[in-house]
Short mmCIF file of C-alpha atoms in Angstrom, two decimals:
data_model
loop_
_atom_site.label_atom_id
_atom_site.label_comp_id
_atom_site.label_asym_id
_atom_site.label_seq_id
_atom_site.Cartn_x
_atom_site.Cartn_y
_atom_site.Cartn_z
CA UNK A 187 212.30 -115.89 180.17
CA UNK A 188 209.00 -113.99 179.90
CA UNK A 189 205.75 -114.77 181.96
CA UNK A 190 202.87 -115.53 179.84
CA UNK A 191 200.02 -113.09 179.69
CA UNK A 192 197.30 -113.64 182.16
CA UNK A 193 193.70 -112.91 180.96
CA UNK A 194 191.49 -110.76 182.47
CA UNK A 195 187.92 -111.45 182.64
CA UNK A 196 185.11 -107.91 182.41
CA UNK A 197 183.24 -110.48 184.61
CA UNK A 198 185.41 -110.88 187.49
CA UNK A 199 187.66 -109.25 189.49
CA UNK A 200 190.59 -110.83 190.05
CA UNK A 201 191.96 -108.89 192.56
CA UNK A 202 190.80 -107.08 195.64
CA UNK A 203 194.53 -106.08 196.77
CA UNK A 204 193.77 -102.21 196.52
CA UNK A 205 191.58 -102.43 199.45
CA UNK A 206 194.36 -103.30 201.47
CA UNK A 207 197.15 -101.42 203.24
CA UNK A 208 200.51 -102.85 202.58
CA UNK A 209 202.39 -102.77 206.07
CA UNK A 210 206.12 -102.70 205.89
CA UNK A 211 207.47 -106.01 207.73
CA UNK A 212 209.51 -103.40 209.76
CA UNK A 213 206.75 -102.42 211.70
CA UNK A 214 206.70 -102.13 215.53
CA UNK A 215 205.99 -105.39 217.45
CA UNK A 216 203.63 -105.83 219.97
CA UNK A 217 202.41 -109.16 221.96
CA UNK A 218 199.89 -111.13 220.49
CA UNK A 219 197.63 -112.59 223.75
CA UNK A 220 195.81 -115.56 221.81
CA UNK A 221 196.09 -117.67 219.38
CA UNK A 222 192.99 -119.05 218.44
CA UNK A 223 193.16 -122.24 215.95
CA UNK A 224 189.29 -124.08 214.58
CA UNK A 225 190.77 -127.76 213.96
CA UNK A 226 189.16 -130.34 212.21
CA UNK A 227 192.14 -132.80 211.83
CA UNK A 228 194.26 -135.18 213.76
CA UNK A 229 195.86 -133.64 216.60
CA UNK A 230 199.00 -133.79 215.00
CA UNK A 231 198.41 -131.22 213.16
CA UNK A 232 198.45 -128.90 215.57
CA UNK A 233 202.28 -128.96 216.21
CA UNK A 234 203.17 -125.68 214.34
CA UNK A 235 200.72 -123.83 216.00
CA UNK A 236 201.39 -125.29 219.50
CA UNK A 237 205.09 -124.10 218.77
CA UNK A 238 204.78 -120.92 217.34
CA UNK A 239 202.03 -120.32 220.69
CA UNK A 240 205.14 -121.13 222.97
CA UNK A 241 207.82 -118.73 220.88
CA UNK A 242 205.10 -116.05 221.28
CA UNK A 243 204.50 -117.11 224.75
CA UNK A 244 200.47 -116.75 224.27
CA UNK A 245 197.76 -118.82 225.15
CA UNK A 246 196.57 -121.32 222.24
CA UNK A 247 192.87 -121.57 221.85
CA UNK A 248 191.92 -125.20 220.27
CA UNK A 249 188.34 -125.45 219.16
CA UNK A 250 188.23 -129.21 217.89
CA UNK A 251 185.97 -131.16 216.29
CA UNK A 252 185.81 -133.89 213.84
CA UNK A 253 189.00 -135.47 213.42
CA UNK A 254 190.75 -133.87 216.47
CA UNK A 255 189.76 -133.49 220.50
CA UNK A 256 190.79 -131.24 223.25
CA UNK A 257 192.52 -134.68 224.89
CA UNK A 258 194.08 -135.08 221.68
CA UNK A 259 195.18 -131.70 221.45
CA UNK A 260 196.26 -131.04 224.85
CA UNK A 261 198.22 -135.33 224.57
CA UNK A 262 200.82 -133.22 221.74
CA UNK A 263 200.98 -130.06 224.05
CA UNK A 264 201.66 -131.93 227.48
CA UNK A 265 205.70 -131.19 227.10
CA UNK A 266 205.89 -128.11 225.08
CA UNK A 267 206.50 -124.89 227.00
CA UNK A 268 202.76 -123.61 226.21
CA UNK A 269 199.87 -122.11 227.85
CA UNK A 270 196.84 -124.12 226.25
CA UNK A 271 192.91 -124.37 226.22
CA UNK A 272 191.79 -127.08 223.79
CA UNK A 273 187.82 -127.64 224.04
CA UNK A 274 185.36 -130.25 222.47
CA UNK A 275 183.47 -127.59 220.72
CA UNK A 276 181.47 -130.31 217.98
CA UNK A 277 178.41 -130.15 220.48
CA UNK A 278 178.17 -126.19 222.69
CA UNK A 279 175.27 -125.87 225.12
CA UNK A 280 172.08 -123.89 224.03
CA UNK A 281 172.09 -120.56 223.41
CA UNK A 282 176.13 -120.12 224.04
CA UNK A 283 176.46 -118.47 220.62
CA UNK A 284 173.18 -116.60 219.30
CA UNK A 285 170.91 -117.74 216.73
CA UNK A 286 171.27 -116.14 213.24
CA UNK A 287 169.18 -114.97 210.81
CA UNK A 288 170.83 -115.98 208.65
CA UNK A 289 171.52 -119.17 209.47
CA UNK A 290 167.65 -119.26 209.11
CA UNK A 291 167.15 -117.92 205.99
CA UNK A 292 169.33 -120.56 204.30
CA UNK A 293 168.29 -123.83 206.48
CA UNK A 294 166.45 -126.70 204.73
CA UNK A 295 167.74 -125.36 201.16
CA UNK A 296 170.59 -126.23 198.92
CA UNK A 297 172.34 -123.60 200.54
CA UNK A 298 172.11 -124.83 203.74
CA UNK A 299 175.75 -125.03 205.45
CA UNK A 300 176.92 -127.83 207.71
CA UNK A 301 180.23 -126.70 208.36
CA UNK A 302 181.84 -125.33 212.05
CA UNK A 303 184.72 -123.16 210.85
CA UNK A 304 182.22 -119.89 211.55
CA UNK A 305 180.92 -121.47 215.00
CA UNK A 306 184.21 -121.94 216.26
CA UNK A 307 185.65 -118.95 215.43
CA UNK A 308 182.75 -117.37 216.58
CA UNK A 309 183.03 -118.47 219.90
CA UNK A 310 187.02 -117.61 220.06
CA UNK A 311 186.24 -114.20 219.61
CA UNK A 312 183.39 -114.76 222.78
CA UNK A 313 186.16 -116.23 224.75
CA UNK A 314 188.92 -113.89 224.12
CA UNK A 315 186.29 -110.43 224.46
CA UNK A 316 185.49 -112.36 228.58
CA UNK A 317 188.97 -113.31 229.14
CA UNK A 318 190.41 -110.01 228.40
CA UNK A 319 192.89 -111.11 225.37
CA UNK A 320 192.78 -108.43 223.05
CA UNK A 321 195.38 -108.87 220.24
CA UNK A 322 194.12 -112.08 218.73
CA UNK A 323 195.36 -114.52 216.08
CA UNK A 324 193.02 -116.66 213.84
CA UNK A 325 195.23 -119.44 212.14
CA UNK A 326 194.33 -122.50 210.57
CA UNK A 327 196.09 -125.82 210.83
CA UNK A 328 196.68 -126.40 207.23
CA UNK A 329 198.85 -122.78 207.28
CA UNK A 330 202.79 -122.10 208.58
CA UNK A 331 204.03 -118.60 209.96
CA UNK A 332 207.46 -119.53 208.72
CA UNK A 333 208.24 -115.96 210.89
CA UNK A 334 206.78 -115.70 214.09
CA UNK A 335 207.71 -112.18 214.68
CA UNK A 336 205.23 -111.54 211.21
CA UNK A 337 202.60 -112.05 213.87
CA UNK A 338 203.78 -109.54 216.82
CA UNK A 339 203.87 -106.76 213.63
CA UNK A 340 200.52 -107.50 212.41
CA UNK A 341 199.56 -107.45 216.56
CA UNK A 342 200.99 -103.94 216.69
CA UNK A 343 199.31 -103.11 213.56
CA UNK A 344 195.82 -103.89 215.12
CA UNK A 345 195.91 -100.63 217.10
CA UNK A 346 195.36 -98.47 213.70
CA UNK A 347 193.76 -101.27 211.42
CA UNK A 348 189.99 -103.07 212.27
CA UNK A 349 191.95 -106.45 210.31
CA UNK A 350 195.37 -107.39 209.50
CA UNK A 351 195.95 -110.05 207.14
CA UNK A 352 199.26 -111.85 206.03
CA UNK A 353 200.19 -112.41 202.85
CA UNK A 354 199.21 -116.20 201.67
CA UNK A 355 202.58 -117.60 200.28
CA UNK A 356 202.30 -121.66 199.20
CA UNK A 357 199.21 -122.93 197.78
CA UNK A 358 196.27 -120.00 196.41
CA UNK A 359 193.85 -119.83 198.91
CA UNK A 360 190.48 -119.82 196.38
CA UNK A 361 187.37 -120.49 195.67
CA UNK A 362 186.76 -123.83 193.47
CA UNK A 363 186.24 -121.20 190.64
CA UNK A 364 188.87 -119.03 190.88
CA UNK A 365 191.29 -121.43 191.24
CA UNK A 366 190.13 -123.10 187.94
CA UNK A 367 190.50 -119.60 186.36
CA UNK A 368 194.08 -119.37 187.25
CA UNK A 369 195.27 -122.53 186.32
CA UNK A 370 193.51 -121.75 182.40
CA UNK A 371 195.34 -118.84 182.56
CA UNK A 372 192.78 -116.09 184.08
CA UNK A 373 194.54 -112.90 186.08
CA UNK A 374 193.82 -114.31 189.63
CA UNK A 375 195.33 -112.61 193.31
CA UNK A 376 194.98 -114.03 196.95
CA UNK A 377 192.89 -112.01 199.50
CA UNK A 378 193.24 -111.94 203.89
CA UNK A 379 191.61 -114.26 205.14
CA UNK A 380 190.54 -115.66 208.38
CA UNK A 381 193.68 -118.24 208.29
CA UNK A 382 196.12 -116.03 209.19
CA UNK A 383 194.34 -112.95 210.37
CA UNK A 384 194.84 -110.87 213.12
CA UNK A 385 192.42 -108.93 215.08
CA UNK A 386 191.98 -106.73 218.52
CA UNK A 387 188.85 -108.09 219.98
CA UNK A 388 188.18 -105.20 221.80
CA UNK A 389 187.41 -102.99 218.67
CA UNK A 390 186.49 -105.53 216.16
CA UNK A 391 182.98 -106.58 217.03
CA UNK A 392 181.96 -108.34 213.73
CA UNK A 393 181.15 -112.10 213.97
CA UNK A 394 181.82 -115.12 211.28
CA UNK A 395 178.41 -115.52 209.37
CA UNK A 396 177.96 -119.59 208.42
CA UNK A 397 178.75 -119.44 204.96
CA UNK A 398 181.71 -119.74 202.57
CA UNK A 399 183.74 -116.13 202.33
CA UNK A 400 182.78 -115.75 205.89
CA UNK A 401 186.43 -114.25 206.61
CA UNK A 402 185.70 -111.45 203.97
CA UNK A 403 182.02 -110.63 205.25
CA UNK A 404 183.84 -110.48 209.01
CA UNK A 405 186.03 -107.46 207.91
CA UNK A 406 183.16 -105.63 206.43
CA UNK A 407 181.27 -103.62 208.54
CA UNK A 408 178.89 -100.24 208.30
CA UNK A 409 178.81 -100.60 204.31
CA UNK A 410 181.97 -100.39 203.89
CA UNK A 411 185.41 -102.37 204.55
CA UNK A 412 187.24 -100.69 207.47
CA UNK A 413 191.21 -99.86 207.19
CA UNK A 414 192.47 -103.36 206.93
CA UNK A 415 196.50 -104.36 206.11
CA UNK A 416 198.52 -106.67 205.26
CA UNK A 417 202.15 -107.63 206.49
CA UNK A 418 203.93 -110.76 206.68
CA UNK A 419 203.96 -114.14 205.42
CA UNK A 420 201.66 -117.77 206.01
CA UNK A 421 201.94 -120.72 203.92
CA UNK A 422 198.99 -122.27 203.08
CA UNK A 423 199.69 -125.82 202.80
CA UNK A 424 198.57 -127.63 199.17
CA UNK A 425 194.62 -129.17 198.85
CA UNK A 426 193.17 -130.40 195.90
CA UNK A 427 189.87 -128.02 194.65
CA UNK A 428 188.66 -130.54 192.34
CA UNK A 429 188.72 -133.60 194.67
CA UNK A 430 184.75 -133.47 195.03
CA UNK A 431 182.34 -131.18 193.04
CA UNK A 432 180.30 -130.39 196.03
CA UNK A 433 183.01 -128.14 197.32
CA UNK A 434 182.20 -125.67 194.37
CA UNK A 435 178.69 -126.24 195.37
CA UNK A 436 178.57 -125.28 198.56
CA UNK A 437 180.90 -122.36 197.64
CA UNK A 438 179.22 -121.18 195.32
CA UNK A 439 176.37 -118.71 197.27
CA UNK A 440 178.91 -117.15 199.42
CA UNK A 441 181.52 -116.86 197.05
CA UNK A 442 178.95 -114.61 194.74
CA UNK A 443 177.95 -112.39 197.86
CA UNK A 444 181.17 -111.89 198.81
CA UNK A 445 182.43 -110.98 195.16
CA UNK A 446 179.33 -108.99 194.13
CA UNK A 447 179.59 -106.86 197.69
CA UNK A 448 183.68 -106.62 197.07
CA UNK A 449 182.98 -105.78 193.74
CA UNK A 450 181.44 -102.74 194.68
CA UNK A 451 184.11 -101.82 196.98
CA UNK A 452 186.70 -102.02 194.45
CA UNK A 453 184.78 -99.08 192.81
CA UNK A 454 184.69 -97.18 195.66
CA UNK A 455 180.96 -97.92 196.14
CA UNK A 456 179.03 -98.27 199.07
CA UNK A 457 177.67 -101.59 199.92
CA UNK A 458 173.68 -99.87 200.32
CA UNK A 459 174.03 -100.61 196.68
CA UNK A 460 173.19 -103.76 196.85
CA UNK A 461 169.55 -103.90 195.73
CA UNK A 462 167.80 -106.41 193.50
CA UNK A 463 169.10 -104.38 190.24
CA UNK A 464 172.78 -104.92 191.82
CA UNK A 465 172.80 -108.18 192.49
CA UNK A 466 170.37 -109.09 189.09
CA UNK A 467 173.21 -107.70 186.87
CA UNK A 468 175.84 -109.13 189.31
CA UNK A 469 174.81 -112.77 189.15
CA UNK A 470 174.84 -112.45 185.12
CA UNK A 471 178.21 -111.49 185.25
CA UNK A 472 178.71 -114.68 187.36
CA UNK A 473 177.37 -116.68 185.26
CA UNK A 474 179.09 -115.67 182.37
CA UNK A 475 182.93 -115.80 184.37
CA UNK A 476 182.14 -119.24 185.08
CA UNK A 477 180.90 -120.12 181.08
CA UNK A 478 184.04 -118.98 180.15
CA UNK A 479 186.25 -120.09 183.19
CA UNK A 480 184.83 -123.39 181.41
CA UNK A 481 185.38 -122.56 177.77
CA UNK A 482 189.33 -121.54 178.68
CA UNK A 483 189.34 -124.81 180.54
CA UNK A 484 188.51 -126.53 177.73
CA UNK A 485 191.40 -125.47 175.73
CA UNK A 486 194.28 -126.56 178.56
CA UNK A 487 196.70 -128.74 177.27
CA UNK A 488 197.37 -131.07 180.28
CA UNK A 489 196.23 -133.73 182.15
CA UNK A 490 192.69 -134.59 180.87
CA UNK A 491 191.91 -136.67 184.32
CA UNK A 492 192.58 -133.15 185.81
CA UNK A 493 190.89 -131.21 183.41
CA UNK A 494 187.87 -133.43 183.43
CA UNK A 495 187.28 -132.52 187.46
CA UNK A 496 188.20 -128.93 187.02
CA UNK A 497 185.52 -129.12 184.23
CA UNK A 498 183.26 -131.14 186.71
CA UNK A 499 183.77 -129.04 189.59
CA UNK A 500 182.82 -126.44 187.19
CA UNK A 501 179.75 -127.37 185.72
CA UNK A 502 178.58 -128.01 189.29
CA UNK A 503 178.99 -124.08 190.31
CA UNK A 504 177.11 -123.40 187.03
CA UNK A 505 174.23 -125.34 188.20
CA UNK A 506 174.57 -124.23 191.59
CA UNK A 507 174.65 -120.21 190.55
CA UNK A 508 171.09 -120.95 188.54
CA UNK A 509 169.31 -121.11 191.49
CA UNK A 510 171.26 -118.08 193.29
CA UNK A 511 168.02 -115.60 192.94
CA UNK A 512 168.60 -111.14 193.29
CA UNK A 513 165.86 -111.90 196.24
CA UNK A 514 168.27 -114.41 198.28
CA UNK A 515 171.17 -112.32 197.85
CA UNK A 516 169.25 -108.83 199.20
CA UNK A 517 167.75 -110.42 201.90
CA UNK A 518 170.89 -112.65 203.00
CA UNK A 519 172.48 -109.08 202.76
CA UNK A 520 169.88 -107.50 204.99
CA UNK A 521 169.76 -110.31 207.30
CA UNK A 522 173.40 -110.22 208.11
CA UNK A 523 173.04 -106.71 208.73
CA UNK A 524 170.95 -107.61 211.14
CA UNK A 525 172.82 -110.16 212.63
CA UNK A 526 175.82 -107.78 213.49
CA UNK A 527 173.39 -106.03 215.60
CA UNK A 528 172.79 -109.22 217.29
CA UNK A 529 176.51 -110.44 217.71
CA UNK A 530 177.23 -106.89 219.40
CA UNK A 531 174.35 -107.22 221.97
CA UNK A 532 175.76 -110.87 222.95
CA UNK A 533 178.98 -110.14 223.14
CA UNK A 534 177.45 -106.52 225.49
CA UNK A 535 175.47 -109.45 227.98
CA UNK A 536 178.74 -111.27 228.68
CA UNK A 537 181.50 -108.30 229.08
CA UNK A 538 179.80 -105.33 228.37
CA UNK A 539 182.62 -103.09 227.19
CA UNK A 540 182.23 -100.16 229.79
CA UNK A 541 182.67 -101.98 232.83
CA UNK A 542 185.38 -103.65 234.68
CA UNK A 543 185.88 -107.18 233.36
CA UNK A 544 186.23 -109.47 236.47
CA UNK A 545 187.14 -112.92 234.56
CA UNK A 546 190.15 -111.14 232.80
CA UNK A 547 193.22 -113.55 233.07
CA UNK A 548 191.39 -116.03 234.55
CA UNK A 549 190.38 -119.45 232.20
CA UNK A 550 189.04 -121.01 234.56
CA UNK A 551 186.21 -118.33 235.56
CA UNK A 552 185.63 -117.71 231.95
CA UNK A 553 185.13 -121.60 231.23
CA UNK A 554 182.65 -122.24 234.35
CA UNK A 555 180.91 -119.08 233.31
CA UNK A 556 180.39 -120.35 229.66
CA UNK A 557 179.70 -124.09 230.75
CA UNK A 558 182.50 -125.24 229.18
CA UNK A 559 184.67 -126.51 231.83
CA UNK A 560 183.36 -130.19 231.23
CA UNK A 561 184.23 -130.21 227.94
CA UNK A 562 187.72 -128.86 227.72
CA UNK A 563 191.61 -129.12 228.38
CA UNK A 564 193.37 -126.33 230.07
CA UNK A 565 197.45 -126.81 230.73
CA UNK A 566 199.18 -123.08 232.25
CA UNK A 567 202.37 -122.67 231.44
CA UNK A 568 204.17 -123.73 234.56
CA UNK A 569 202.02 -126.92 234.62
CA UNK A 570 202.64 -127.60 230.84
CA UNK A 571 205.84 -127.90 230.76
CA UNK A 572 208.47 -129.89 233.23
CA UNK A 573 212.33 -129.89 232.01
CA UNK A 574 213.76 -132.96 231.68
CA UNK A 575 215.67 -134.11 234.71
CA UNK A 576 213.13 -132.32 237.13
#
């Protein structure tokens, strides 16, 4: 049986797998100290990564909101052999995480962003640099390490690599877009991403701006993306893209950034690039990937209740991308340049990264220290789990 020709688009690229470092899964192991998990959804679905948290024997880190709470959280954790923090992080006190620039730049528009995923992640990395946890896991609770030990190689890995990514197996993890380009039959790959992705918090000091492709725009630093693998497998459990056409809208602004800026990287190019003639051509070529993302569409044979929200979702991006202007994009650029700047001199007030860190190992100092304590769920090991009979 032979595999049908994919098409590739001159205004896309498909794939940014060349930028990565393909680890063999025979690597060296090391211990991953944290496992830090941004949940949304019913405490249930924390199970897997309560359990793979107690095979590692690491802390788990729950930042909940929404759907789930660190009483929730800590309910399904209460017998499992499992060192836990699970905090309320929906409302944080002032000033616990900085203010960004960018964040300011796109508030009030249409690009304005409402979601946490960035906050919370954001304050995981906080947590782990004044706890002293230094090989650090970012996982989502819609994703499976069907091998654990995939996340002890990718820990090891952090000594050499600024990211380490595993391989997304299951469901594509894409943008609206993309995801309607593969299904008509475009050439389309899976990036790391901040789902399964592995860092060492003590040499990684990029933060998670508030936008969509926030993962991508976290392992680029200094103009350039720093040596970043990828080893292992996650499962990224199925979604449905076309479910509501403001996905693709709110996707649409970071998914060009982070496409234009990778797009220079796949050419070897240096981010500084990025000027208003960059980005002017850039968001042409956009425009004209997502005309004819729409025109292949058009010609699927298959479900038309499917093809009508793929075309939906579509037409929605399009609309979206007209009002994506070469001035937003250079100065969203700029001011998240800026913003690193910022992170770094946070994360320097709280543990600067030449001195002695006196909260290390200790949750309880760390959570005071952050006024979080009222707001959160913290189980040790020893108290966390009782055999039965005892």
């Amino acid at each position: 049986m032979t595999k049908s020709i994919r098409i590739r688009s001159q205004h896309h690229h498909g794939s940014h797998r060349g930028l990565l470092y393909p680890a063999q899964r025979d690597s060296p192991l090391a211990p991953v100290d944290a496992i830090i998990v941004p949940t949304a959804r019913d405490p249930r679905a924390m199970e897997h990564a309560i359990n793979l948290a107690a095979e590692l024997r690491c802390i788990l880190v729950a930042l909940c909101s929404k759907q789930s709470s660190a009483d929730g959280v800590a309910d399904r954790a209460v017998d499992a052999d499992v060192e836990l923090l699970a905090i309320d992080a929906h409302k944080l006190p002032t000033n616990l995480l900085p203010r960004f620039r960018t964040c300011d730049l796109l508030e009030g528009t249409r690009f304005s962003r409402h979601a946490d995923t960035s906050q919370k992640r954001n304050l995981g990395l906080l947590i782990a640099r004044m706890a002293g946890w230094e090989r650090i896991v970012f996982l989502d609770d819609d994703i499976l390490i069907p091998e654990p030990l995939d996340l002890s190689r990718a820990a090891a890995l952090t000594e050499e690599f600024a990211g380490v990514g595993l391989n997304i197996h299951g469901f594509p993890d894409n943008s609206v877009v993309c995801h309607a380009y593969r299904e008509a039959g475009g050439a389309q790959d899976v990036f790391v991403g901040g789902g399964a992705l592995v860092v060492h918090s003590t040499s990684n000091s990029s933060f998670f701006p508030n936008i969509y492709n926030e993962d991508w725009l976290f392992l680029t630093k200094n103009e350039r993306l720093p040596p970043t693998a990828v080893t292992g497998v996650a499962v990224q459990k199925p979604y449905d893209p076309f479910a509501c056409d403001d996905r693709a809208r709110k996707e649409e602004l970071g998914d060009v950034l982070a496409e234009g800026l990778f797009w220079l990287l796949d050419e070897g190019r240096s981010l500084r690039e990025a000027d208003m003639t960059y980005w002017r051509h850039y968001l042409a070529k956009r425009q004209s990937f997502i005309m004819e993302t729409i025109t292949m569409v058009r010609r699927l044979k298959k479900d038309s209740e499917r093809r009508d929200r793929m075309l939906s979702s579509l037409r929605a991006a399009c609309e979206q991308s007209q009002y994506i202007k070469p001035e937003l994009c250079r100065e969203y650029v700029r001011s998240w340049c800026a913003d690193q700047s910022t992170w770094q001199c946070h994360l320097e007030r709280h543990q600067p990264s030449r001195k002695q860190n006196p909260r290390a190992g200790d949750v309880g100092k760390v959570l005071s220290e952050l006024g979080l304590a009222v707001r959160s769920r913290y189980l040790p090991r020893q108290q966390a789990f009782i055999p039965a009979g005892v």
